Structure formats: structure tokens, C-alpha cells
Amino acid sequence: MKNHLIAIRRALISVSDKTGVFEFAKFLAGRNVKILSTGGTAKLLAGNGIKVVEIGDYTGFPEMMDGRVKTLHPRVHGGILARRDLAHHLDAMKKHDIPAIDLVVVNLYPFAATIAKPDVTLEDAIENIDIGGPAMVRASAKNYPFVAIVTDSGDYENLMEEMNAHDGALCHNTRFALAKKAFTHTAEYDGMISTYLSSLDQNNNRRVFPDKLHLSFTKAQDMRYGENPHQDAAFYVEKHPAAGTLAHYKQLQGKELSYNNIADADAAWQCCRAFDVPTCVIVKHANPCGVAIAETTLTAYLRALETDPTSAFGGIIAFNREVDGATAEAVSKQFVEVVLAPSISAAARKVFAAKQNVRLLEIPFAPAIKDVDMKRVGGGLLVQSSDDFDVAQLKVVTRRKPTTEEMNDLLFAFRVAKFVKSNAIVFCHYGMTLGVGAGQMSRVDSTKIAAIKALNAGLSLKGSVAASDAFFPFRDGLDVIADSGATAVIQPGGSMRDEEVIAAADERNVAMLMTGMRHFRH
């Protein structure tokens, strides 16, 4: 059965997206395939010299109700659904004059494009819900042993090649693959409709979080294993991932990416995208262990590495600018798992070629956009809006105001803290991190660890600044920061003991900013 060929003698073509359809129909006509078509598709094909039979002429029943009723007819669905291996199906076809339809080319009304319009009305959305199209797609996919269903214009070329190779026929494996794609197509379509409609309130205003959330992801690759060797894993991507996201990566060299590689690369890339000047981010176990901005990628890398060269060993390194040869020479001196950037120059590729295990990724750069974050929990899914920081909310709460230099470093440190697991403390100076404390159960412990990290790296915290991703519950964390030599602090505020912490800052002559916005990251 798997090698069973079906000759394509009659095709029904009705597409909303007409990309490549003329060329495909011309090919079919050249192989003497009889073509049925509807509405705009029929006009396009006939207007370009391709012989087509209008559905209304085929069924003996005209299209009506603004095209709502045209293909929902026994002569169409009988020709699609009839099993050619059952005598009584063949008898019914003969009795009712229902020819077999061997190929159906259908894609659906542009519902996604319609609801993406900011001024879309419910009436417009409803009118762009396809009915006859999904019925034909599902009918064809159900009867894939005898019918080929095409929902993706990207398949036209391969189908033409196969039909040429098999004297106008398509094999079982191809038809089954097309059927699977077709059912996915209609499932995604129905999911979009459900998600959109359930997002409307009683006044038809669209809410951010719908009552029903349908998600669709496609497997991009199987992983060798998950976080640990005994766990199975795979990487799935959205149908239309946002520009600049990790899903768009192109691997230039190196071993296959692992589960942890992808998770850490995403953490590094998200942090890197937050800056609009040359930046290097080094990540280890989902936390930035070194971040720096500079005039060149080389300088940014050397400064980021200086923060914590021990943790950087075997880490993920991200750049938001092209990696040049000089930067590649410096990076290649250490053990690194992944290097990712918007582009990697020919000179840099030549350098990395000597380290074939290093995974090189290129990702088209685009600034981060507002999106939703999702986290799987037992039996459910947590969904939230993206964490956006509004600089306009800054407020100086101490007697001493930060200098311009301190202010620049404070903003840098707080931006980095957003990508550090909570509780997070980040020391920095001159646009580079000096010490990072991450993921501790108490804030004062994160503060002490950040100071110890700087000490271990031989970096002085004198004159540095510090950022905290959430408020200080007591003054002890502030005292550790001041004792370490920092002169300014940025934190959200909001503690019952804010006044105590502010008084401690004034006592230590530390300038303090409150943002009114925290950056928990779990």
C-alpha cells in the first residue's frame, strides 16, 4: 500500500493565497489534468489561458449567498470522499454521475491576517471564517489513500517533480504526508478562530488573555537528550515566530545543539537584544555571568569575560553585532559551547573552523518586542505579558543624587538584572558587570555572592553601582553593598522598610534610585 500510486486526472483548485497557483495549474493542464475551480481562482486561471470548469457548472448549482455556498455539494464531496476500493462506493458514483477528484488544492480564507488588523470588527472576522474550504481539506485528508490534498504552496514544486517522475501519479507516502499537514492546517485554523472569539468580552472588546488559548508549535529537531542524559527532549517552534527570536537561528558549524544549549542561548540572546550598542553577554546555566557594552565586539567580550572567567568556561557567548576576526581570535582561546550573533564574518568563520565543536549561530537581529511569556506548571500553563521597563518611572529617594556616570551604570545594571534569576544583585562600573549574585533564597545572600564573585575575579567594587531586581526587605543588603565600595543603588522599592533602607543609604552616602517596577525572573 505504501508504494501505491494514484494517477492525478481531475483536480479541484480553490485558493485564497494564490502564490504559485498559476504555475502549478499550468503544469497540471500540461499533463491533461481536468481542473475544477471557484470564484477568483477560476478567473485567474481562465484569464491566463488555462481551461477550467467552474464549480457551479460542474455541480449544476450556482454559487450563492456571497460565495458562502459553492463547494458544499454531493458531486464535490462524493468525488473526494469515495473509496475507490469499495464496490458500493463506485456504484454510487456511477449512479449519481460523480467523477472522482484525485487532487484538491485549497488554502483557507485569511483569518489570521484579518484579525491582525488593529481596527478589525467582529463582522469582518466572522466573514473571513472559511466553511467550505476546511470541509474539502478534511474530506481529502481523510481519504488520502485515494486523494492528494495540498494546503501549502511550498509543496507545488516537489509535487510537480514527483508527478513527472511517476507519469502524473503521486505515491502513498506523499499523500499521507500531505494529509497530516492538512489536518494540522485546519486544526491551527480552528484554534485561531476559537482563541480570537473567546478573547472578546460582552462588548466585543478584545482582551489580552482569551478564555481558550490554542497553541501550535512544530518540531524543529529532536534533541540527543534533555537537561540530563536520561531525559528525552525536542525543540518546537511557533508557526510564525517573532522577528529576531532564537527560532530563526542558522547553524554555521559545530555539533548538534543540545537542550541546554538552546535554553542558555535564548537567555543570552534575550539579554543581548536589550541593548542598542555593541554588547557581549556570557551565560552559564541560564544566568548572565558577564555582560559588557563597548565600542567594539572585541572590547565588549574582553570586559564581559573579565567579570567571571571561571563561570564563562563552557558558556554561551552572544553578541548583538557582527563577530569579526579579532573577536573570534579572542573567543577561541577559551572553551565555549555556543557563539551567536546577527552575523559572523568570513574571517571569524575561518578562525572558528579550527574549533569544529564550537556551535556557531547566526540570528537576524531585531529589537525585543512586547510578547507573552509562558511557563508550564503541573496540569496548566502560566501566561503573562512581557517584562518592559519604563525609565520614566525613576525616582531619586536619597539626599545625594547619582552622578551622570553613576546614572548610566545604574540603568545598565538594572537592565542586566532583569535577565538574572531572582533574587538578583548586579554590581557594575563603566558599562560592565563586576559581580552577579543569582537565584538565592535571600537577597542579602545574593548580595554577598555578587561581592565575592567580584573579589574572586580580582575586580574592585570601589566606585561601582549595584542593581537589585526587587526591594530590599531590610537594610542588611544595602550595608553589604556600601561595605563593598559601591556608591549608588537602583532598586524597585515597595518594602515596608523602605524608609529604613533609604536612611541607611543616606547614612552611607549612597545615592539610591527607585523604579517602582521589579524584575523577578524565576
Coordinates of C-alpha atoms in Angstrom, one line a residue, residues 1-444:
M1 CA 0.0 0.0 0.0
K2 CA 2.8 2.4 0.8
N3 CA 4.1 2.3 -2.8
H4 CA 0.5 2.6 -4.2
L5 CA 0.4 5.3 -6.9
I6 CA -2.7 7.4 -7.7
A7 CA -2.8 9.0 -11.1
I8 CA -4.0 12.6 -11.0
R9 CA -6.7 13.0 -13.6
R10 CA -9.0 15.6 -12.0
A11 CA -8.1 18.4 -9.6
L12 CA -10.1 20.9 -7.7
I13 CA -8.3 24.2 -7.1
S14 CA -9.7 26.9 -4.8
V15 CA -7.1 29.1 -3.0
S16 CA -7.1 32.3 -1.1
D17 CA -3.3 32.6 -1.2
K18 CA -2.7 32.4 -4.9
T19 CA 1.1 32.3 -4.7
G20 CA 2.4 29.9 -7.4
V21 CA -1.0 28.6 -8.2
F22 CA -1.0 29.6 -11.9
E23 CA 2.3 27.8 -12.5
F24 CA 1.0 24.7 -10.7
A25 CA -2.3 24.7 -12.6
K26 CA -0.4 25.2 -15.9
F27 CA 1.7 22.2 -15.1
L28 CA -1.4 20.1 -14.3
A29 CA -3.1 21.3 -17.5
G30 CA 0.0 20.3 -19.4
R31 CA -0.5 16.7 -18.1
N32 CA -4.1 16.7 -19.2
V33 CA -5.5 17.0 -15.7
K34 CA -9.1 18.3 -15.7
I35 CA -9.3 21.3 -13.5
L36 CA -12.3 22.4 -11.4
S37 CA -12.2 25.8 -9.7
T38 CA -14.1 28.5 -7.9
G39 CA -14.5 32.3 -7.9
G40 CA -11.3 34.3 -8.1
T41 CA -9.1 31.3 -8.6
A42 CA -11.2 30.3 -11.7
K43 CA -11.0 33.8 -13.1
L44 CA -7.2 34.0 -12.6
L45 CA -6.6 30.6 -14.3
A46 CA -9.1 31.2 -17.1
G47 CA -7.8 34.7 -17.7
N48 CA -4.3 33.2 -18.2
G49 CA -5.4 30.7 -20.8
I50 CA -5.9 27.6 -18.6
K51 CA -9.1 25.6 -19.2
V52 CA -11.1 25.3 -16.0
V53 CA -14.6 24.2 -15.2
E54 CA -16.5 26.5 -12.7
I55 CA -17.9 24.6 -9.7
G56 CA -21.3 26.0 -10.4
D57 CA -21.2 24.5 -13.9
Y58 CA -19.8 21.2 -12.5
T59 CA -22.5 20.8 -9.8
G60 CA -25.4 22.3 -11.8
F61 CA -25.9 24.5 -8.8
P62 CA -24.8 28.2 -8.8
E63 CA -22.6 29.8 -6.2
M64 CA -24.8 31.9 -3.9
M65 CA -25.0 33.9 -0.7
D66 CA -21.9 35.9 -1.4
G67 CA -19.9 32.7 -2.1
R68 CA -20.9 31.1 1.3
V69 CA -22.4 28.2 -0.6
K70 CA -20.4 26.8 -3.6
T71 CA -18.5 23.6 -2.9
L72 CA -20.8 22.1 -0.3
H73 CA -22.4 19.7 -2.8
P74 CA -22.5 15.9 -3.1
R75 CA -20.9 16.0 -6.5
V76 CA -17.8 17.7 -4.9
H77 CA -17.7 15.8 -1.7
G78 CA -18.7 12.5 -3.2
G79 CA -15.9 12.8 -5.7
I80 CA -13.4 13.5 -2.8
L81 CA -14.7 11.0 -0.2
A82 CA -15.5 8.0 -2.3
R83 CA -13.3 5.0 -1.6
R84 CA -12.1 3.5 -4.8
D85 CA -11.6 0.1 -3.2
L86 CA -15.3 -0.4 -2.3
A87 CA -17.7 -1.6 -4.9
H88 CA -20.7 0.1 -3.4
H89 CA -18.9 3.5 -3.4
L90 CA -18.0 3.1 -7.0
D91 CA -21.7 2.1 -7.8
A92 CA -22.9 5.2 -6.0
M93 CA -20.5 7.4 -8.0
K94 CA -21.7 5.8 -11.3
K95 CA -25.4 6.0 -10.4
H96 CA -25.2 9.7 -9.4
D97 CA -22.7 10.8 -12.0
I98 CA -20.0 11.7 -9.6
P99 CA -16.5 11.7 -11.1
A100 CA -13.5 11.0 -8.9
I101 CA -11.5 14.0 -7.8
D102 CA -7.9 13.0 -7.3
L103 CA -6.2 16.2 -6.2
V104 CA -7.5 19.1 -4.1
V105 CA -5.6 22.3 -3.8
V106 CA -7.1 24.5 -1.1
N107 CA -5.9 27.1 1.4
L108 CA -8.3 29.0 3.6
Y109 CA -9.7 32.5 4.0
P110 CA -7.0 34.8 5.6
F111 CA -8.5 34.8 9.1
A112 CA -5.1 35.4 10.8
A113 CA -4.4 38.4 8.6
T114 CA -7.9 39.7 9.2
I115 CA -7.8 39.6 13.0
A116 CA -4.2 41.1 13.0
K117 CA -5.7 44.4 11.8
P118 CA -6.0 46.8 14.7
D119 CA -9.4 48.1 13.5
V120 CA -10.9 44.7 12.7
T121 CA -14.6 44.3 13.6
L122 CA -16.3 41.1 14.7
E123 CA -18.3 41.1 11.4
D124 CA -15.1 41.2 9.3
A125 CA -13.6 38.4 11.4
I126 CA -16.8 36.2 11.0
E127 CA -16.9 36.8 7.2
N128 CA -13.3 35.5 7.0
I129 CA -14.1 32.2 8.6
D130 CA -13.9 29.6 5.9
I131 CA -16.5 26.8 5.9
G132 CA -16.3 25.0 2.5
G133 CA -12.5 25.1 2.5
P134 CA -12.0 23.2 5.7
A135 CA -14.7 20.7 4.7
M136 CA -12.8 19.9 1.5
V137 CA -9.5 19.8 3.2
R138 CA -10.6 17.4 5.9
A139 CA -12.5 15.2 3.4
S140 CA -9.5 15.0 1.2
A141 CA -7.1 14.2 4.1
K142 CA -9.5 11.6 5.4
N143 CA -9.5 9.9 2.1
Y144 CA -5.7 10.2 1.5
P145 CA -5.3 6.7 0.1
F146 CA -7.0 7.9 -3.0
V147 CA -6.8 11.8 -2.9
A148 CA -3.9 14.2 -2.5
I149 CA -4.6 17.4 -0.6
V150 CA -2.4 20.4 -1.0
T151 CA -2.7 23.3 1.5
D152 CA 0.8 24.7 1.2
S153 CA 2.1 26.5 -1.9
G154 CA 5.6 25.5 -0.9
D155 CA 4.7 21.9 -1.9
Y156 CA 3.9 22.7 -5.5
E157 CA 7.5 22.2 -6.8
N158 CA 8.1 18.9 -5.1
L159 CA 4.7 17.6 -6.3
M160 CA 5.5 18.6 -9.9
E161 CA 8.8 16.7 -9.7
E162 CA 7.1 13.6 -8.3
M163 CA 4.4 13.6 -10.9
N164 CA 7.0 13.9 -13.7
A165 CA 8.9 11.0 -12.2
H166 CA 5.7 8.8 -11.9
D167 CA 3.9 9.7 -15.1
G168 CA 1.4 12.0 -13.5
A169 CA 0.9 10.0 -10.3
L170 CA 1.6 10.6 -6.6
C171 CA 2.7 7.9 -4.2
H172 CA 1.1 6.8 -0.9
N173 CA 3.8 8.3 1.3
T174 CA 3.4 11.7 -0.3
R175 CA -0.4 11.6 0.0
F176 CA -0.2 10.6 3.7
A177 CA 2.4 13.4 4.4
L178 CA 0.1 15.9 2.7
A179 CA -2.9 14.6 4.8
K180 CA -1.0 15.1 8.0
K181 CA -0.1 18.6 7.0
A182 CA -3.7 19.3 6.0
F183 CA -5.2 18.2 9.4
T184 CA -2.6 20.4 11.1
H185 CA -3.7 23.3 8.8
T186 CA -7.4 23.0 9.8
A187 CA -6.6 22.4 13.5
E188 CA -4.5 25.6 13.6
Y189 CA -7.2 27.5 11.7
D190 CA -10.0 26.4 14.1
G191 CA -7.7 27.1 17.0
M192 CA -7.1 30.7 15.8
I193 CA -10.9 31.2 15.5
S194 CA -11.6 29.8 19.0
T195 CA -8.8 31.9 20.6
Y196 CA -10.0 35.1 18.9
L197 CA -13.7 34.7 19.7
S198 CA -13.0 33.7 23.3
S199 CA -10.9 36.8 23.7
L200 CA -13.9 39.1 23.1
D201 CA -15.8 40.4 26.1
Q202 CA -19.5 41.2 26.2
N203 CA -18.9 44.4 24.3
N204 CA -16.8 42.6 21.7
N205 CA -13.6 44.4 23.0
R206 CA -10.6 42.2 22.7
R207 CA -8.9 41.0 25.9
V208 CA -5.2 40.1 26.2
F209 CA -5.9 36.7 27.6
P210 CA -8.7 34.7 25.9
D211 CA -10.8 32.1 27.8
K212 CA -9.5 29.5 25.4
L213 CA -5.9 29.5 24.3
H214 CA -4.8 27.3 21.4
L215 CA -1.1 27.0 20.8
S216 CA 0.5 25.5 17.7
F217 CA 4.2 24.5 17.5
T218 CA 6.1 22.5 15.0
K219 CA 9.0 20.2 15.9
A220 CA 12.2 21.7 14.6
Q221 CA 14.5 19.0 15.8
D222 CA 14.9 16.1 18.2
M223 CA 17.5 16.6 21.0
R224 CA 20.0 13.9 21.9
Y225 CA 18.6 14.3 25.4
G226 CA 17.1 16.8 27.8
E227 CA 18.6 18.7 30.7
N228 CA 20.0 15.3 31.8
P229 CA 21.0 12.3 29.7
H230 CA 18.1 10.1 31.0
Q231 CA 15.5 12.7 29.7
D232 CA 14.1 12.7 26.2
A233 CA 13.7 16.1 24.5
A234 CA 12.8 18.0 21.4
F235 CA 12.7 21.7 20.2
Y236 CA 9.4 23.1 18.9
V237 CA 8.9 26.5 17.2
E238 CA 5.9 28.7 16.6
K239 CA 4.4 28.8 13.1
H240 CA 5.3 32.4 12.8
P241 CA 8.0 33.2 15.4
A242 CA 8.6 36.9 16.1
A243 CA 11.5 38.5 14.3
G244 CA 14.9 38.3 16.0
T245 CA 14.0 35.3 18.2
L246 CA 16.1 32.2 18.6
A247 CA 13.7 30.2 16.5
H248 CA 15.3 31.9 13.5
Y249 CA 18.8 30.6 14.2
K250 CA 21.0 29.3 11.4
Q251 CA 23.8 27.0 12.5
L252 CA 27.0 27.5 10.6
Q253 CA 29.2 24.9 12.2
G254 CA 29.6 22.7 15.3
K255 CA 27.9 19.8 17.0
E256 CA 24.2 19.5 17.2
L257 CA 22.6 21.8 19.7
S258 CA 21.5 20.3 22.9
Y259 CA 18.5 21.1 25.1
N260 CA 20.7 23.1 27.5
N261 CA 22.4 24.8 24.6
I262 CA 19.2 26.2 23.3
A263 CA 17.9 27.2 26.7
D264 CA 21.1 29.1 27.6
A265 CA 21.5 30.5 24.1
D266 CA 18.0 32.0 24.4
A267 CA 18.8 33.6 27.8
A268 CA 22.0 35.1 26.3
W269 CA 20.2 36.3 23.2
Q270 CA 17.3 37.9 25.0
C271 CA 19.7 39.9 27.2
C272 CA 21.8 40.9 24.2
R273 CA 18.8 42.2 22.4
A274 CA 18.0 44.6 25.2
F275 CA 21.0 46.8 24.3
D276 CA 21.4 49.1 21.2
V277 CA 25.2 49.5 21.4
P278 CA 27.8 46.8 20.8
T279 CA 27.2 44.2 23.6
C280 CA 28.5 40.9 24.7
V281 CA 26.6 38.6 27.1
I282 CA 28.1 35.4 28.5
V283 CA 25.6 32.9 30.0
K284 CA 26.2 29.9 32.2
H285 CA 23.2 27.8 33.4
A286 CA 20.7 30.4 32.3
N287 CA 22.3 33.3 34.2
P288 CA 24.5 36.1 32.7
C289 CA 27.9 35.7 34.3
G290 CA 29.3 38.6 32.4
V291 CA 27.8 41.4 30.4
A292 CA 29.5 44.5 28.9
I293 CA 29.0 47.2 26.3
A294 CA 31.8 48.9 24.4
E295 CA 32.7 50.5 21.1
T296 CA 33.7 47.1 19.6
T297 CA 32.6 43.5 20.0
L298 CA 36.2 42.6 20.9
T299 CA 36.3 45.1 23.8
A300 CA 32.8 44.1 24.9
Y301 CA 33.8 40.4 25.0
L302 CA 37.1 41.0 26.9
R303 CA 35.2 43.1 29.5
A304 CA 32.4 40.6 29.9
L305 CA 34.9 37.8 30.3
E306 CA 36.7 39.7 33.0
T307 CA 33.6 39.6 35.2
D308 CA 33.8 35.9 35.9
P309 CA 36.2 33.9 33.7
T310 CA 35.7 30.8 35.8
S311 CA 32.0 30.6 35.1
A312 CA 32.5 31.6 31.5
F313 CA 34.3 28.3 30.9
G314 CA 32.0 26.2 28.7
G315 CA 29.5 29.0 28.5
I316 CA 27.3 30.6 25.8
I317 CA 28.5 33.9 24.2
A318 CA 26.1 36.2 22.4
F319 CA 26.9 39.4 20.5
N320 CA 24.4 41.9 19.1
R321 CA 26.8 42.9 16.3
E322 CA 28.8 41.0 13.7
V323 CA 31.7 38.9 15.1
D324 CA 34.9 39.9 13.4
G325 CA 38.2 38.0 13.1
A326 CA 39.8 39.7 16.1
T327 CA 36.9 38.9 18.3
A328 CA 36.9 35.3 17.1
E329 CA 40.6 35.0 17.9
A330 CA 40.0 36.1 21.4
V331 CA 36.9 33.9 22.0
S332 CA 38.7 30.8 20.5
K333 CA 41.2 31.0 23.3
Q334 CA 38.6 29.7 25.8
F335 CA 36.3 26.7 25.9
V336 CA 32.9 27.8 24.6
E337 CA 29.8 25.8 23.7
V338 CA 27.9 28.3 21.5
V339 CA 28.7 31.6 19.9
L340 CA 25.7 33.5 18.5
A341 CA 25.4 36.8 16.7
P342 CA 23.5 38.6 13.9
S343 CA 26.4 37.6 11.6
I344 CA 29.8 36.0 11.7
S345 CA 32.3 37.4 9.3
A346 CA 34.3 35.2 6.9
A347 CA 37.5 36.0 8.8
A348 CA 35.8 34.9 12.1
R349 CA 34.5 31.7 10.5
K350 CA 38.0 30.8 9.4
V351 CA 39.2 31.2 12.9
F352 CA 36.4 29.1 14.4
A353 CA 36.9 26.4 11.7
A354 CA 39.8 25.2 13.8
K355 CA 37.4 24.5 16.6
Q356 CA 34.8 22.4 14.9
N357 CA 32.9 21.5 18.0
V358 CA 32.0 25.2 18.7
R359 CA 28.5 25.8 17.6
L360 CA 28.2 29.0 15.5
L361 CA 24.7 30.5 15.2
E362 CA 23.5 33.5 13.2
I363 CA 20.2 35.1 14.1
P364 CA 18.9 38.1 12.3
F365 CA 18.8 40.9 14.8
A366 CA 15.6 42.7 15.8
P367 CA 14.9 44.7 18.9
A368 CA 12.8 42.8 21.5
I369 CA 9.1 43.4 21.1
K370 CA 6.2 43.1 23.5
D371 CA 5.1 39.4 23.7
V372 CA 3.8 37.0 26.2
D373 CA 5.8 34.7 28.5
M374 CA 4.7 31.2 29.2
K375 CA 5.6 28.7 31.9
R376 CA 4.4 25.1 32.1
V377 CA 3.2 24.0 35.6
G378 CA 1.6 20.8 36.7
G379 CA -1.7 20.5 34.8
G380 CA -1.6 24.0 33.4
L381 CA 0.2 27.0 31.9
L382 CA 1.0 30.4 33.3
V383 CA 0.9 33.2 30.8
Q384 CA 1.9 36.8 31.4
S385 CA 2.8 39.9 29.4
S386 CA 6.4 40.7 28.7
D387 CA 8.6 42.5 31.3
D388 CA 9.1 46.0 30.0
F389 CA 10.9 48.7 32.0
D390 CA 9.8 52.3 31.8
V391 CA 12.8 54.6 32.5
A392 CA 10.4 57.5 33.1
Q393 CA 9.4 56.0 36.5
L394 CA 12.8 56.6 38.0
K395 CA 12.8 58.4 41.3
V396 CA 15.8 59.6 43.4
V397 CA 15.0 58.9 47.1
T398 CA 18.2 59.8 48.8
R399 CA 19.8 63.2 49.7
R400 CA 22.6 62.6 47.3
K401 CA 21.7 62.3 43.6
P402 CA 23.6 59.9 41.3
T403 CA 26.2 61.5 39.0
T404 CA 25.8 61.2 35.3
E405 CA 28.3 58.3 35.2
E406 CA 26.5 56.5 38.1
M407 CA 23.2 57.0 36.4
N408 CA 24.4 55.4 33.2
D409 CA 25.8 52.4 35.1
L410 CA 22.6 52.1 37.2
L411 CA 20.5 51.8 34.1
F412 CA 22.9 49.3 32.6
A413 CA 22.9 47.2 35.9
F414 CA 19.2 47.2 36.3
R415 CA 18.7 46.1 32.6
V416 CA 21.1 43.2 33.2
A417 CA 19.4 42.3 36.5
K418 CA 16.2 41.7 34.5
F419 CA 17.8 38.7 32.9
V420 CA 19.3 37.2 36.2
K421 CA 17.4 34.6 38.1
S422 CA 15.9 36.0 41.3
N423 CA 16.9 37.0 43.8
A424 CA 19.3 39.0 41.7
I425 CA 22.1 41.5 42.5
V426 CA 24.3 43.0 39.9
F427 CA 27.4 45.2 40.5
C428 CA 28.8 47.1 37.6
H429 CA 31.0 50.0 36.6
Y430 CA 31.8 51.7 33.2
G431 CA 29.3 49.6 31.4
M432 CA 30.5 46.1 32.5
T433 CA 29.3 43.8 35.2
L434 CA 31.7 43.2 38.1
G435 CA 29.8 40.7 40.2
V436 CA 26.5 38.8 39.7
G437 CA 24.5 37.2 42.5
A438 CA 21.7 35.0 41.3
G439 CA 19.0 32.6 42.4
Q440 CA 19.4 32.8 46.1
M441 CA 16.5 32.4 48.6
S442 CA 17.5 35.6 50.5
R443 CA 18.5 38.9 48.9
V444 CA 21.4 39.5 51.3

